[in-house]
Coordinates of C-alpha atoms and ligand atoms in Angstrom, one line a residue:
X1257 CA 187.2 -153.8 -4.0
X1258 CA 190.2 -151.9 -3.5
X1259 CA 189.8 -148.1 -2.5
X1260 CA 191.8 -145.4 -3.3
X1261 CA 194.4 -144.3 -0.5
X1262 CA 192.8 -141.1 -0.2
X1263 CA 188.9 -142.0 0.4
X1264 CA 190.1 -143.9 3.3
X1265 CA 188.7 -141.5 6.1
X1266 CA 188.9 -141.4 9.5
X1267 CA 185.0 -142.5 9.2
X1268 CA 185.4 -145.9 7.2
X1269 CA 185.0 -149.0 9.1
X1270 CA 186.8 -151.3 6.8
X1271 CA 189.3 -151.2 3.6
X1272 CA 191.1 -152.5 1.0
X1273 CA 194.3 -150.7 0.1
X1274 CA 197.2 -151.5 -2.6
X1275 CA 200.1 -149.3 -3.3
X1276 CA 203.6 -149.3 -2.8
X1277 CA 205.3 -149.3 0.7
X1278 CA 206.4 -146.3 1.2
X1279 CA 208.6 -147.1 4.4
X1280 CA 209.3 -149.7 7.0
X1281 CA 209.4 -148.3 10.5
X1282 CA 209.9 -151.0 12.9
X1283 CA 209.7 -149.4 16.7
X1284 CA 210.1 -153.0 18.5
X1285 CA 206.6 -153.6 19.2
X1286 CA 205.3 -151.8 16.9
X1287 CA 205.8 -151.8 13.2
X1288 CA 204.1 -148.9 10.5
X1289 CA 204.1 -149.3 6.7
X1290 CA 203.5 -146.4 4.8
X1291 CA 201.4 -147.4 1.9
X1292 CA 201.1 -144.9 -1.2
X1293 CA 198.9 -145.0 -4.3
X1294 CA 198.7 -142.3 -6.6
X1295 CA 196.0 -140.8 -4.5
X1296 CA 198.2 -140.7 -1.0
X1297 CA 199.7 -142.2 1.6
X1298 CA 198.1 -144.6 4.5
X1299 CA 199.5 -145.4 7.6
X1300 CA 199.2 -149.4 8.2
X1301 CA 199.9 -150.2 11.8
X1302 CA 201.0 -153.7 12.9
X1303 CA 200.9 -154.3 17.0
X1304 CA 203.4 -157.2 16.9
X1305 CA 201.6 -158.9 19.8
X1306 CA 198.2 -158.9 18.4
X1307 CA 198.7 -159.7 15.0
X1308 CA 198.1 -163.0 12.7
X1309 CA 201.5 -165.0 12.2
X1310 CA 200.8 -164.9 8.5
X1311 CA 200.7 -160.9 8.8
X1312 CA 203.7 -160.9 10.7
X1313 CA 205.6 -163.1 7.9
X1314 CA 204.5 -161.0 5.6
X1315 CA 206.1 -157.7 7.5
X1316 CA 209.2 -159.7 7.9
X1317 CA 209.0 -160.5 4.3
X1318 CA 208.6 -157.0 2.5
X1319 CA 210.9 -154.7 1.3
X1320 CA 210.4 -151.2 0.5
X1321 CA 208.6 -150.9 -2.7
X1322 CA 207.2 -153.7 -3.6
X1323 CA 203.2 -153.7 -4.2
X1324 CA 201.1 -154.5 -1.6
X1325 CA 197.7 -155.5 -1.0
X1326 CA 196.0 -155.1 2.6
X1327 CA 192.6 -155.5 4.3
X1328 CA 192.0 -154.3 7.6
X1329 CA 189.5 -152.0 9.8
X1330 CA 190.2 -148.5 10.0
X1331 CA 191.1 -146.4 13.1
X1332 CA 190.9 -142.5 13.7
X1333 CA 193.8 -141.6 15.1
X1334 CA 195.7 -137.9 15.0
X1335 CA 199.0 -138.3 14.0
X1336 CA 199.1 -140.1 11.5
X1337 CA 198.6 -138.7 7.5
X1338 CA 195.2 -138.1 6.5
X1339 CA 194.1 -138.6 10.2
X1340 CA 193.3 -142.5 10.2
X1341 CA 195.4 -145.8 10.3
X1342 CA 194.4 -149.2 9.1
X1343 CA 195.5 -152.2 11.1
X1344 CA 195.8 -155.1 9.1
X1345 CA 193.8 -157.9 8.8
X1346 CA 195.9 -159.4 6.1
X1347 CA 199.0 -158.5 3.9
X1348 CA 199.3 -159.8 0.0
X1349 CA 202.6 -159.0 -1.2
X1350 CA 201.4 -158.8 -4.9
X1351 CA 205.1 -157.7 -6.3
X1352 CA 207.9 -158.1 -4.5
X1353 CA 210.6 -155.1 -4.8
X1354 CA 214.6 -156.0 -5.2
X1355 CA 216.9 -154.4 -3.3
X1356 CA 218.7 -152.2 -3.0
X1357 CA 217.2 -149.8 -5.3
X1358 CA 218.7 -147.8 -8.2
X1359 CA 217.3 -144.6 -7.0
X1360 CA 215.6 -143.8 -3.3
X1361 CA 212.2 -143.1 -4.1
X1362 CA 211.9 -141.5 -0.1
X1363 CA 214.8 -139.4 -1.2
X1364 CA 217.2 -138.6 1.8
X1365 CA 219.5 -137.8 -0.6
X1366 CA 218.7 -136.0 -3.5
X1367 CA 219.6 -137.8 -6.8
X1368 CA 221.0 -136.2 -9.8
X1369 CA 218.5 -135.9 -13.1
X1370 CA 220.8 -138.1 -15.2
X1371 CA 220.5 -140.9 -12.2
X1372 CA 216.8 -139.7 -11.9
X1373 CA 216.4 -139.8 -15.8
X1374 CA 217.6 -143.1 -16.3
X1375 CA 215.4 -144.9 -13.3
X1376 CA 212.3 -142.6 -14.7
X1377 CA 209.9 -145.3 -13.4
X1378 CA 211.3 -144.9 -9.8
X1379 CA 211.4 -140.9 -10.1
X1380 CA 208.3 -140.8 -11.0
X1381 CA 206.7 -142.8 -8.2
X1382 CA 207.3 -139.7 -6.2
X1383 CA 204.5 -137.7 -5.4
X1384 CA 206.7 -134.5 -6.6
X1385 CA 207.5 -135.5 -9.7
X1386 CA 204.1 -137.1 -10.1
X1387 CA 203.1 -133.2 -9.6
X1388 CA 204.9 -131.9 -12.7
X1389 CA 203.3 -134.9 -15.1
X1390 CA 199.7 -134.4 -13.7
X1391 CA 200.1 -130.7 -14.2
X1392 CA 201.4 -130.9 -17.9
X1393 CA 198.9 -133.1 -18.6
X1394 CA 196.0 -130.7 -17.2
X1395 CA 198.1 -128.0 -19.3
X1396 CA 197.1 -129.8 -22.9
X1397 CA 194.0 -130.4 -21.8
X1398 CA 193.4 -126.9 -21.1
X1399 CA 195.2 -126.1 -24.5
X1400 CA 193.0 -128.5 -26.2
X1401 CA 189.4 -127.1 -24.5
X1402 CA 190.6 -123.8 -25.2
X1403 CA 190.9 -124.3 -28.8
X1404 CA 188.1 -126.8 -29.8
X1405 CA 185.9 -123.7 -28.3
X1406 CA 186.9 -121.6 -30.2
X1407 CA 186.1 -123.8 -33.6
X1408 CA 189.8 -125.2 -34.1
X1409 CA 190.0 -128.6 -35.5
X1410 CA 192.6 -130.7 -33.9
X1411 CA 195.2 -132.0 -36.9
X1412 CA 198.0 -134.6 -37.0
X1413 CA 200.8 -134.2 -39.9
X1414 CA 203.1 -136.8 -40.5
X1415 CA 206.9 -136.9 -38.5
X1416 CA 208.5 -138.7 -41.7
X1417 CA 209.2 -135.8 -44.3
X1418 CA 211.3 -135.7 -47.6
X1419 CA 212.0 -131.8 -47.1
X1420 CA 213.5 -129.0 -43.9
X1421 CA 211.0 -126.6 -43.2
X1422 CA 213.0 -124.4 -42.9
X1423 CA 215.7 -126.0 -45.0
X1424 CA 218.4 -125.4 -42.0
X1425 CA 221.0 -128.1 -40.7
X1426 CA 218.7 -129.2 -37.7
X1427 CA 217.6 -132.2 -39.3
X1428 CA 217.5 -135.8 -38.0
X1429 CA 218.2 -138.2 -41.6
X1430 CA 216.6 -141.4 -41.5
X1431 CA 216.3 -143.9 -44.0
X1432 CA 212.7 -144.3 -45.4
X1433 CA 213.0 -147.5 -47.6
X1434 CA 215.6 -146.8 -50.7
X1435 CA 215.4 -142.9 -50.2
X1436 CA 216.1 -140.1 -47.8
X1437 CA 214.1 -138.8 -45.7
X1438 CA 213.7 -136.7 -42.3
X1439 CA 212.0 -136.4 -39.2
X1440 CA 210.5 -133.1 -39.1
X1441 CA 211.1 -129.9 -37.1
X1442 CA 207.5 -128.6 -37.7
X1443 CA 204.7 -129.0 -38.8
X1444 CA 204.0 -125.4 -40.6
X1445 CA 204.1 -126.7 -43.9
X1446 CA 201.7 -128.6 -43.5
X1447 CA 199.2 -126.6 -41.4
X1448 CA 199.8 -123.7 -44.0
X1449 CA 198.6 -126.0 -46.9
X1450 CA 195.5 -126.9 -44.6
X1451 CA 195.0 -123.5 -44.4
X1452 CA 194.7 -123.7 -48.7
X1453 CA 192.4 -126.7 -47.9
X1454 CA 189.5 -124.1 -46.1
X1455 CA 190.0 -125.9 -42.9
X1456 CA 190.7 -121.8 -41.7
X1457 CA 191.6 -122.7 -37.6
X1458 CA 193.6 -125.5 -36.9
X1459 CA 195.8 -127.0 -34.2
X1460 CA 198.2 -129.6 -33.2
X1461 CA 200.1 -130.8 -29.9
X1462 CA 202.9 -133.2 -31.5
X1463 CA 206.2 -134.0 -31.6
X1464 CA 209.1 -132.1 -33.4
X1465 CA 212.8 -133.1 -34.1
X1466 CA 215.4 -131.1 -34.0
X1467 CA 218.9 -131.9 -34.2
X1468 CA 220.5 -129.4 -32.4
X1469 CA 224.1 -130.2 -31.1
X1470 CA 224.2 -127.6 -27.9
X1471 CA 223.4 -129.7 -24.7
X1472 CA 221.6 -126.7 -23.3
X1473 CA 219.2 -126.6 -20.1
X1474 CA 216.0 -125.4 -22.7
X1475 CA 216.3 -127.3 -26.0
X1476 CA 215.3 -131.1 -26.3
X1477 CA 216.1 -133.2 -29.5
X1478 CA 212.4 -134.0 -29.4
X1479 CA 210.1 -132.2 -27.9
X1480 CA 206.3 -131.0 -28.3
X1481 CA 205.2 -128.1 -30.2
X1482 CA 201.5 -126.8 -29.3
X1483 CA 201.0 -125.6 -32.9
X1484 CA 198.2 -123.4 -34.2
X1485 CA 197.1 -122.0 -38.0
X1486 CA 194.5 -119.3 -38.4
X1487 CA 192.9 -118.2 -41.6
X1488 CA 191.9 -114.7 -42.1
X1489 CA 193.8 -113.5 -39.0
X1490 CA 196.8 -111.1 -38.9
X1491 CA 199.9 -111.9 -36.5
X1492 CA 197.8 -109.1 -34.0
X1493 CA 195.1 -111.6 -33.5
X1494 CA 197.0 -114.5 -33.0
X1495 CA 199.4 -113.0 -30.8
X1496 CA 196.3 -112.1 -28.7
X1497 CA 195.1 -115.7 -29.0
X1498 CA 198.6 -116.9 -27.7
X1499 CA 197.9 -114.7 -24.6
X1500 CA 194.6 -115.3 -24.2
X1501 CA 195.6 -119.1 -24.1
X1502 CA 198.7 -118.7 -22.2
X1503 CA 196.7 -116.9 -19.0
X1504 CA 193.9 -119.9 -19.6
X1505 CA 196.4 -122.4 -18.8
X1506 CA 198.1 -121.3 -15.8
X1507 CA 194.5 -120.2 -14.5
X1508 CA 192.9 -123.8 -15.1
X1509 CA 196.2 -125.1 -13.0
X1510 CA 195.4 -123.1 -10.4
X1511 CA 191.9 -123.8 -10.0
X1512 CA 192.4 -127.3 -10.4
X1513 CA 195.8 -128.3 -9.4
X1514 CA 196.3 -127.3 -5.8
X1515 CA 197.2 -130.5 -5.1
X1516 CA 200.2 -131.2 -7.3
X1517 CA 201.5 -127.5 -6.2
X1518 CA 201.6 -128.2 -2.8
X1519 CA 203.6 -131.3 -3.4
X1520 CA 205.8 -129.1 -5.4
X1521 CA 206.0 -126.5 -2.3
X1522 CA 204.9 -123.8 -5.0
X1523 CA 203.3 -121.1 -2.8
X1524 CA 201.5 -118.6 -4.8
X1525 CA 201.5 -119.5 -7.5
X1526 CA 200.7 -116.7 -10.2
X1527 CA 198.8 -116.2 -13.3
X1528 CA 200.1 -113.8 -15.4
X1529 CA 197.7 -110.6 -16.5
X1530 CA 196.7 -109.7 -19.5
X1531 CA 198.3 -107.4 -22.4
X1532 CA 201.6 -108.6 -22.0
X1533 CA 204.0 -105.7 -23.1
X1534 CA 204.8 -105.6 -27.4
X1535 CA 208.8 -105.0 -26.9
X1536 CA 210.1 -103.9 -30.8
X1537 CA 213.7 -105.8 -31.6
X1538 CA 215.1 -102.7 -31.7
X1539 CA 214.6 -101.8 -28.2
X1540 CA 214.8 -104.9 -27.2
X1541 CA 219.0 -105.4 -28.4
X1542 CA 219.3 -101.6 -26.8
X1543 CA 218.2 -103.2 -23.9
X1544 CA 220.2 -106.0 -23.9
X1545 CA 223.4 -103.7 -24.6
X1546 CA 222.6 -101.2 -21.7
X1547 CA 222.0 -104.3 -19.1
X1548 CA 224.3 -107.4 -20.4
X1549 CA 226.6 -105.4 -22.3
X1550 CA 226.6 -107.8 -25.2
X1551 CA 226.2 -105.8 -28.3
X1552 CA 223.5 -107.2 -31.1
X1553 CA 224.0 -105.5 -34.3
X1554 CA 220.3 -105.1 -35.7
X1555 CA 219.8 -108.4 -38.0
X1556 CA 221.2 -110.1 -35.4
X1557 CA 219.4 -113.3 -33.2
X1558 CA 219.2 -112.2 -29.3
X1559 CA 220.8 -115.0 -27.8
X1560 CA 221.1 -116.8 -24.3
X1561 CA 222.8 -114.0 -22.6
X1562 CA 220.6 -110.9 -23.8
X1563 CA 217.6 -112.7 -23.7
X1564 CA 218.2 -113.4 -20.0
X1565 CA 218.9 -109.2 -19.7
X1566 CA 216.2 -108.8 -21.2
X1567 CA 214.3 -111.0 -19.5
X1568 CA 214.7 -109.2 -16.2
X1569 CA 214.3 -105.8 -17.3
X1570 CA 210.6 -107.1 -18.6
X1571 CA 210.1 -109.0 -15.5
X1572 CA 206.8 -110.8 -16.4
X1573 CA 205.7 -112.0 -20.1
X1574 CA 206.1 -110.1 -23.3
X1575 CA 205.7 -110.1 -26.9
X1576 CA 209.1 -109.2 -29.2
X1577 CA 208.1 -107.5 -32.0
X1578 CA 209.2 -106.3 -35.5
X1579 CA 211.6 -108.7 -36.3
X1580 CA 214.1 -108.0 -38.9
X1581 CA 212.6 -109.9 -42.0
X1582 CA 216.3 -111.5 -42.2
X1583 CA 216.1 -113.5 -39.0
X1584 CA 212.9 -114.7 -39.7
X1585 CA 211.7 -117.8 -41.9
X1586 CA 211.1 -117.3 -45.6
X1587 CA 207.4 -117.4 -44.9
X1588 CA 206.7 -114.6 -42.5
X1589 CA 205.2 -111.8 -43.7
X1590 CA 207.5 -108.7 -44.3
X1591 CA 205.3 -105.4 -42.9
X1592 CA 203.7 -103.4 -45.7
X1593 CA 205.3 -100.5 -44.2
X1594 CA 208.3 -101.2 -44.1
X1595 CA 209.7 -104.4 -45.6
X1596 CA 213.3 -104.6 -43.6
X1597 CA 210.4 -105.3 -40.7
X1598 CA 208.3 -108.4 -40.7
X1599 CA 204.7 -109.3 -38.9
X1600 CA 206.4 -112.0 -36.7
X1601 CA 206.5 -111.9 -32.7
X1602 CA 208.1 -114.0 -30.2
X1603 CA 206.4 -114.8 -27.0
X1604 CA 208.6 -114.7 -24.5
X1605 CA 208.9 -115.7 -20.7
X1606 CA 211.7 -113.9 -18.9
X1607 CA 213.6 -116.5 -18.9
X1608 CA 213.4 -117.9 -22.3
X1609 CA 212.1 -117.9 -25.6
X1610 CA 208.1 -119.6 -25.2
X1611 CA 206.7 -119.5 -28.9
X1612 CA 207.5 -118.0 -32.2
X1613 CA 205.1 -116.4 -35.0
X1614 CA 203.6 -114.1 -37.9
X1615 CA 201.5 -113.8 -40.4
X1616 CA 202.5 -115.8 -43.0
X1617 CA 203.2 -114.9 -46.7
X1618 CA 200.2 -116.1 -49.1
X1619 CA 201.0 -114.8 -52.3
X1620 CA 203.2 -117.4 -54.4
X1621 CA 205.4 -115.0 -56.3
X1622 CA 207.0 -113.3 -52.7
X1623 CA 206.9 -116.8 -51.2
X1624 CA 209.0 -117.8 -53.8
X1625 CA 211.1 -114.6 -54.0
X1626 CA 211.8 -115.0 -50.4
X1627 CA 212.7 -118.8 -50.2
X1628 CA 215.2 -118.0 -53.3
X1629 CA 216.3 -114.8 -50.9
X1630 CA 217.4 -117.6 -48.0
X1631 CA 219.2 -119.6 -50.6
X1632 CA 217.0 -122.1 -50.5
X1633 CA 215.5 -123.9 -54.1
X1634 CA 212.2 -123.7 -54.6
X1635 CA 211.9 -126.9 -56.3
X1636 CA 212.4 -129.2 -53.1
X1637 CA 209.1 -126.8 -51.8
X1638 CA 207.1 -127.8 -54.9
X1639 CA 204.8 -129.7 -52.9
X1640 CA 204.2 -126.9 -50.3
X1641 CA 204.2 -124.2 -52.9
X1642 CA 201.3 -125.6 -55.1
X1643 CA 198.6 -124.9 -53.0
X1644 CA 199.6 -121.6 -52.9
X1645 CA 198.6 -121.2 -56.6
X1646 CA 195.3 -122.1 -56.2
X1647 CA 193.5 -120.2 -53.8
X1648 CA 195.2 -119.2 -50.7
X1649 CA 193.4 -117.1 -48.0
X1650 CA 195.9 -115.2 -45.4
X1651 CA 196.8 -116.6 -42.7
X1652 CA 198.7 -116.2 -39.7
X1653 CA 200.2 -118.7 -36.7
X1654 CA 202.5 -119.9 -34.2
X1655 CA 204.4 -122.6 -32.5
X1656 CA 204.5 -122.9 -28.8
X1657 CA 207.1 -125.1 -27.0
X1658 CA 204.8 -127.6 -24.2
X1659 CA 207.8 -128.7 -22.5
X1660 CA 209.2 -124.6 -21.5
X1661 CA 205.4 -123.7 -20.8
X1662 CA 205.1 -126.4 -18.2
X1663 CA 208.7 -125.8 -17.1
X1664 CA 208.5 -122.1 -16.9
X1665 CA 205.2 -122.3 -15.4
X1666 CA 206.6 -124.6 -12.4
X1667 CA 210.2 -122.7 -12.0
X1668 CA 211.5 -126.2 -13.3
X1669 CA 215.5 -125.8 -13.4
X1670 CA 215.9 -128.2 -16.4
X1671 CA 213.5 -128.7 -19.4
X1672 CA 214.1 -132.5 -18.9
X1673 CA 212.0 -132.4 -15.5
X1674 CA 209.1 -131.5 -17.9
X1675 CA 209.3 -134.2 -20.1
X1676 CA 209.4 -138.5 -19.3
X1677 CA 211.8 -139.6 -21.2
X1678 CA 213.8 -137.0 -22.8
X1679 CA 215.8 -137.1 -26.0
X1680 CA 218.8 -135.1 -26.0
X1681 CA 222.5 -135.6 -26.9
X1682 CA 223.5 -138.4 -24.7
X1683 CA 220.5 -139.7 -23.7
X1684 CA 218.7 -142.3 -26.3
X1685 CA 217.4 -144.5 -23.3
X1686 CA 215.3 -145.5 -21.2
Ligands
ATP481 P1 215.4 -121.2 -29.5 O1 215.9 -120.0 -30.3 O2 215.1 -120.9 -28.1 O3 216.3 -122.4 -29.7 P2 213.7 -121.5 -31.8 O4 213.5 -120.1 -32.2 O5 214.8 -122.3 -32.6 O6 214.0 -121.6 -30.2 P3 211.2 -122.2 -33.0 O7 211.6 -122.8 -34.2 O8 210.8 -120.8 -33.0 O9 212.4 -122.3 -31.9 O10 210.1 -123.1 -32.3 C1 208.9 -122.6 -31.7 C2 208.9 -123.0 -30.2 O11 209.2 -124.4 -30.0 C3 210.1 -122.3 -29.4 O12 209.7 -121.0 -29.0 C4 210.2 -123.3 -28.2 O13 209.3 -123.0 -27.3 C5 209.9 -124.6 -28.8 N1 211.2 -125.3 -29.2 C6 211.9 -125.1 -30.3 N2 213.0 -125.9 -30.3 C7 213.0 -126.5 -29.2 C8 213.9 -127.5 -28.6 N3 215.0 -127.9 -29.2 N4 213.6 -127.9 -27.3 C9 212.5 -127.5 -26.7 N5 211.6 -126.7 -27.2 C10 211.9 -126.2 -28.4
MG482 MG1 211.8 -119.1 -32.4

């Protein structure tokens, strides 16, 4: 029975190992492997002298990366990782490696992401990369605990649509037998007309498509939106859910991924604290004029630039508020105070945009008002407006981006690093 790296202790008599070898140290009469699994590394130390001739071929044999299996007793000894060797018995080389490699998995050298990106499987034998997948995986499972407390149920909507969401030019065409179609760029449609089905709380970690041309270090061509639909709930309570979950997933890292942020050298590691600060759009482009010097005429999207001014005058996490009801979607809700204003909120890191929402518009007639306001036609949303006629409780929502949580979170430089195989401009492969 093969044990993982890590339960060999110092303390067990005998094992059986198999990994990958690590490296290939050959002093003269001595020779180590270093043998990793996804659980660690093990020292496996061959005394040329007193070793079997077929464990000696073997040695000669193996290159660096190919997939070993070895049997041996176990030795206490200081120096070496985890405080124990193992001296072989015998050495199966399951898997031979070729050589030399695309990318070096011990990295002396440092590889660029697109070499990195197009040998993933090698990247990602490194325990540092390893990290960053083990963490964004605890991540949606936190997201996913958080929310099934709470009485969400967990949706899928489909990716093959026959209408924009938001009727804008980021659209991927495909063909869908003898008519056209799209891969979507979110699912709110479809979580709003759950909403119209009673289903009140609702969530979904899935894929969206967007065709967006910029090659940019944030945006993906598909990526994962953690999305989330509450009935009955005003764009205060959901923005407060959005925190509330936010803070739950870097805490759950931190208790249980100490591990993968050591391997990452990420030394204290912080959870943000609760309320983050509700910035209004209005003196949030003020701000961004006084510190960037790039003026935003109100209406206006914040881009790259101010939102990075911004950003650094906030310092930690923050809400923008009050929206202009022009740069938001059709089905935000404008304020009842003042319409020029709408319920929607950004939820923003201060490095980049995390998440997006409001409370959404439920009565038909200014639904339909509004999506005629955007120039769009209300008779491609026929299928989305319907429901709305028959019973529609308020509701409210958001979409938050996986891959800039996890990459945020980690001080990633690139949103690729948080994602296996990207999708962007150039890259359609592996
Ligand atoms: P940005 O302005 O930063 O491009 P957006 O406002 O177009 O983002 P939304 O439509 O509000 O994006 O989508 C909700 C969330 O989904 C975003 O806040 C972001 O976290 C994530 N997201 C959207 N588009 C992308 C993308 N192309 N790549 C990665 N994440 C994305
Ligand atoms: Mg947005």
């Amino acid at each position: 029975m093969r044990t993982p790296i890590r339960a060999v202790t110092p303390e067990s008599s005998t094992a059986e190992i198999a990994g990958w070898v690590h490296e290939i140290r050959d002093l003269g009469g001595l020779v180590f492997l270093l043998i990793r699994d996804r659980t660690g590394i093990i020292q496996v130390t061959i005394p040329k002298k007193k070793a079997s001739p077929l464990v000696l071929e073997a040695v000669r044999e193996v290159s660096r990366e190919s997939v070993v299996r070895v049997t041996g007793t176990v030795k206490a000894i200081e120096k070496a990782p985890g405080g124990r060797e193992l001296v072989p018995e015998s050495i199966e080389i399951i898997s031979q490696s070729a050589s030399p490699m695309p990318l070096d998995v011990v990295e002396k050298v440092p590889a660029e992401l697109d070499t990195r990106l197009d040998s993933r499987f090698l990247d990602a034998r490194r325990p540092r990369v390893a990290a960053v997948f083990q963490i964004r995986s605890t991540v949606i499972r936190a997201v996913s605990e958080f929310l099934h407390a709470r009485g969400f149920i967990n949706i899928t909507t489909p990716k093959v649509v026959a209408a924009a969401t938001e009727g804008g030019t980021e659209l991927f065409p495909i063909a869908y037998f003898d008519r056209e179609a799209f891969l979507n760029q979110s699912p709110q449609l479809y979580k709003q007309m759950l909403m119209a089905a009673g289903f009140e709380k609702v969530f979904e970690i899935g894929p969206i498509f967007r065709a967006e041309e910029h090659n940019t270090t944030k945006h993906l061509n598909e990526a994962t939106s953690i999305d989330v639909e509450v009935s009955f709930a005003d764009h205060l309570e959901v923005m407060a859910l959005l925190e509330e979950l936010v803070i739950h997933c870097y805490s759950t890292v931190a208790e249980s991924c100490s591990d993968q942020l050591a391997q990452m050298e990420i030394s204290g590691f912080e959870v943000p604290k609760a309320p983050f600060p509700r910035l209004p759009y209005a003196k949030a482009i003020e701000i961004a004029a006084a510190k960037s010097g790039e003026k935003i005429a109100y209406g206006d999207d914040i881009g790259t630039v101010a939102e990075k001014a911004i950003g650094e005058e906030m310092g930690s996490h923050y809400f923008i508020v009050d929206w202009p009801t022009l740069i938001k979607p059709y089905y935000a809700m404008p304020s009842e105070a003042d319409p020029k204003v709408s319920n929607a909120f950004d939820l923003m890191h201060p490095r980049m945009e995390l998440a997006s929402g409001s409370q959404r518009i439920h009565q038909h007639n200014l639904l339909v008002h509004q999506i005629r306001s955007k120039g769009l036609s209300a008779e491609s949303f026929e299928f989305y407006l319907t429901p709305f006629r028959y019973g529609m409780p308020p509701h409210s929502g958001w979409g938050l981006g996986a891959e800039r949580l996890v990459m945020t979170m980690l001080g990633l430089q690139n949103i690729r690093e948080a994602v296996l195989f990207p999708r962007d401009r150039h890259r359609l492969v592996p």
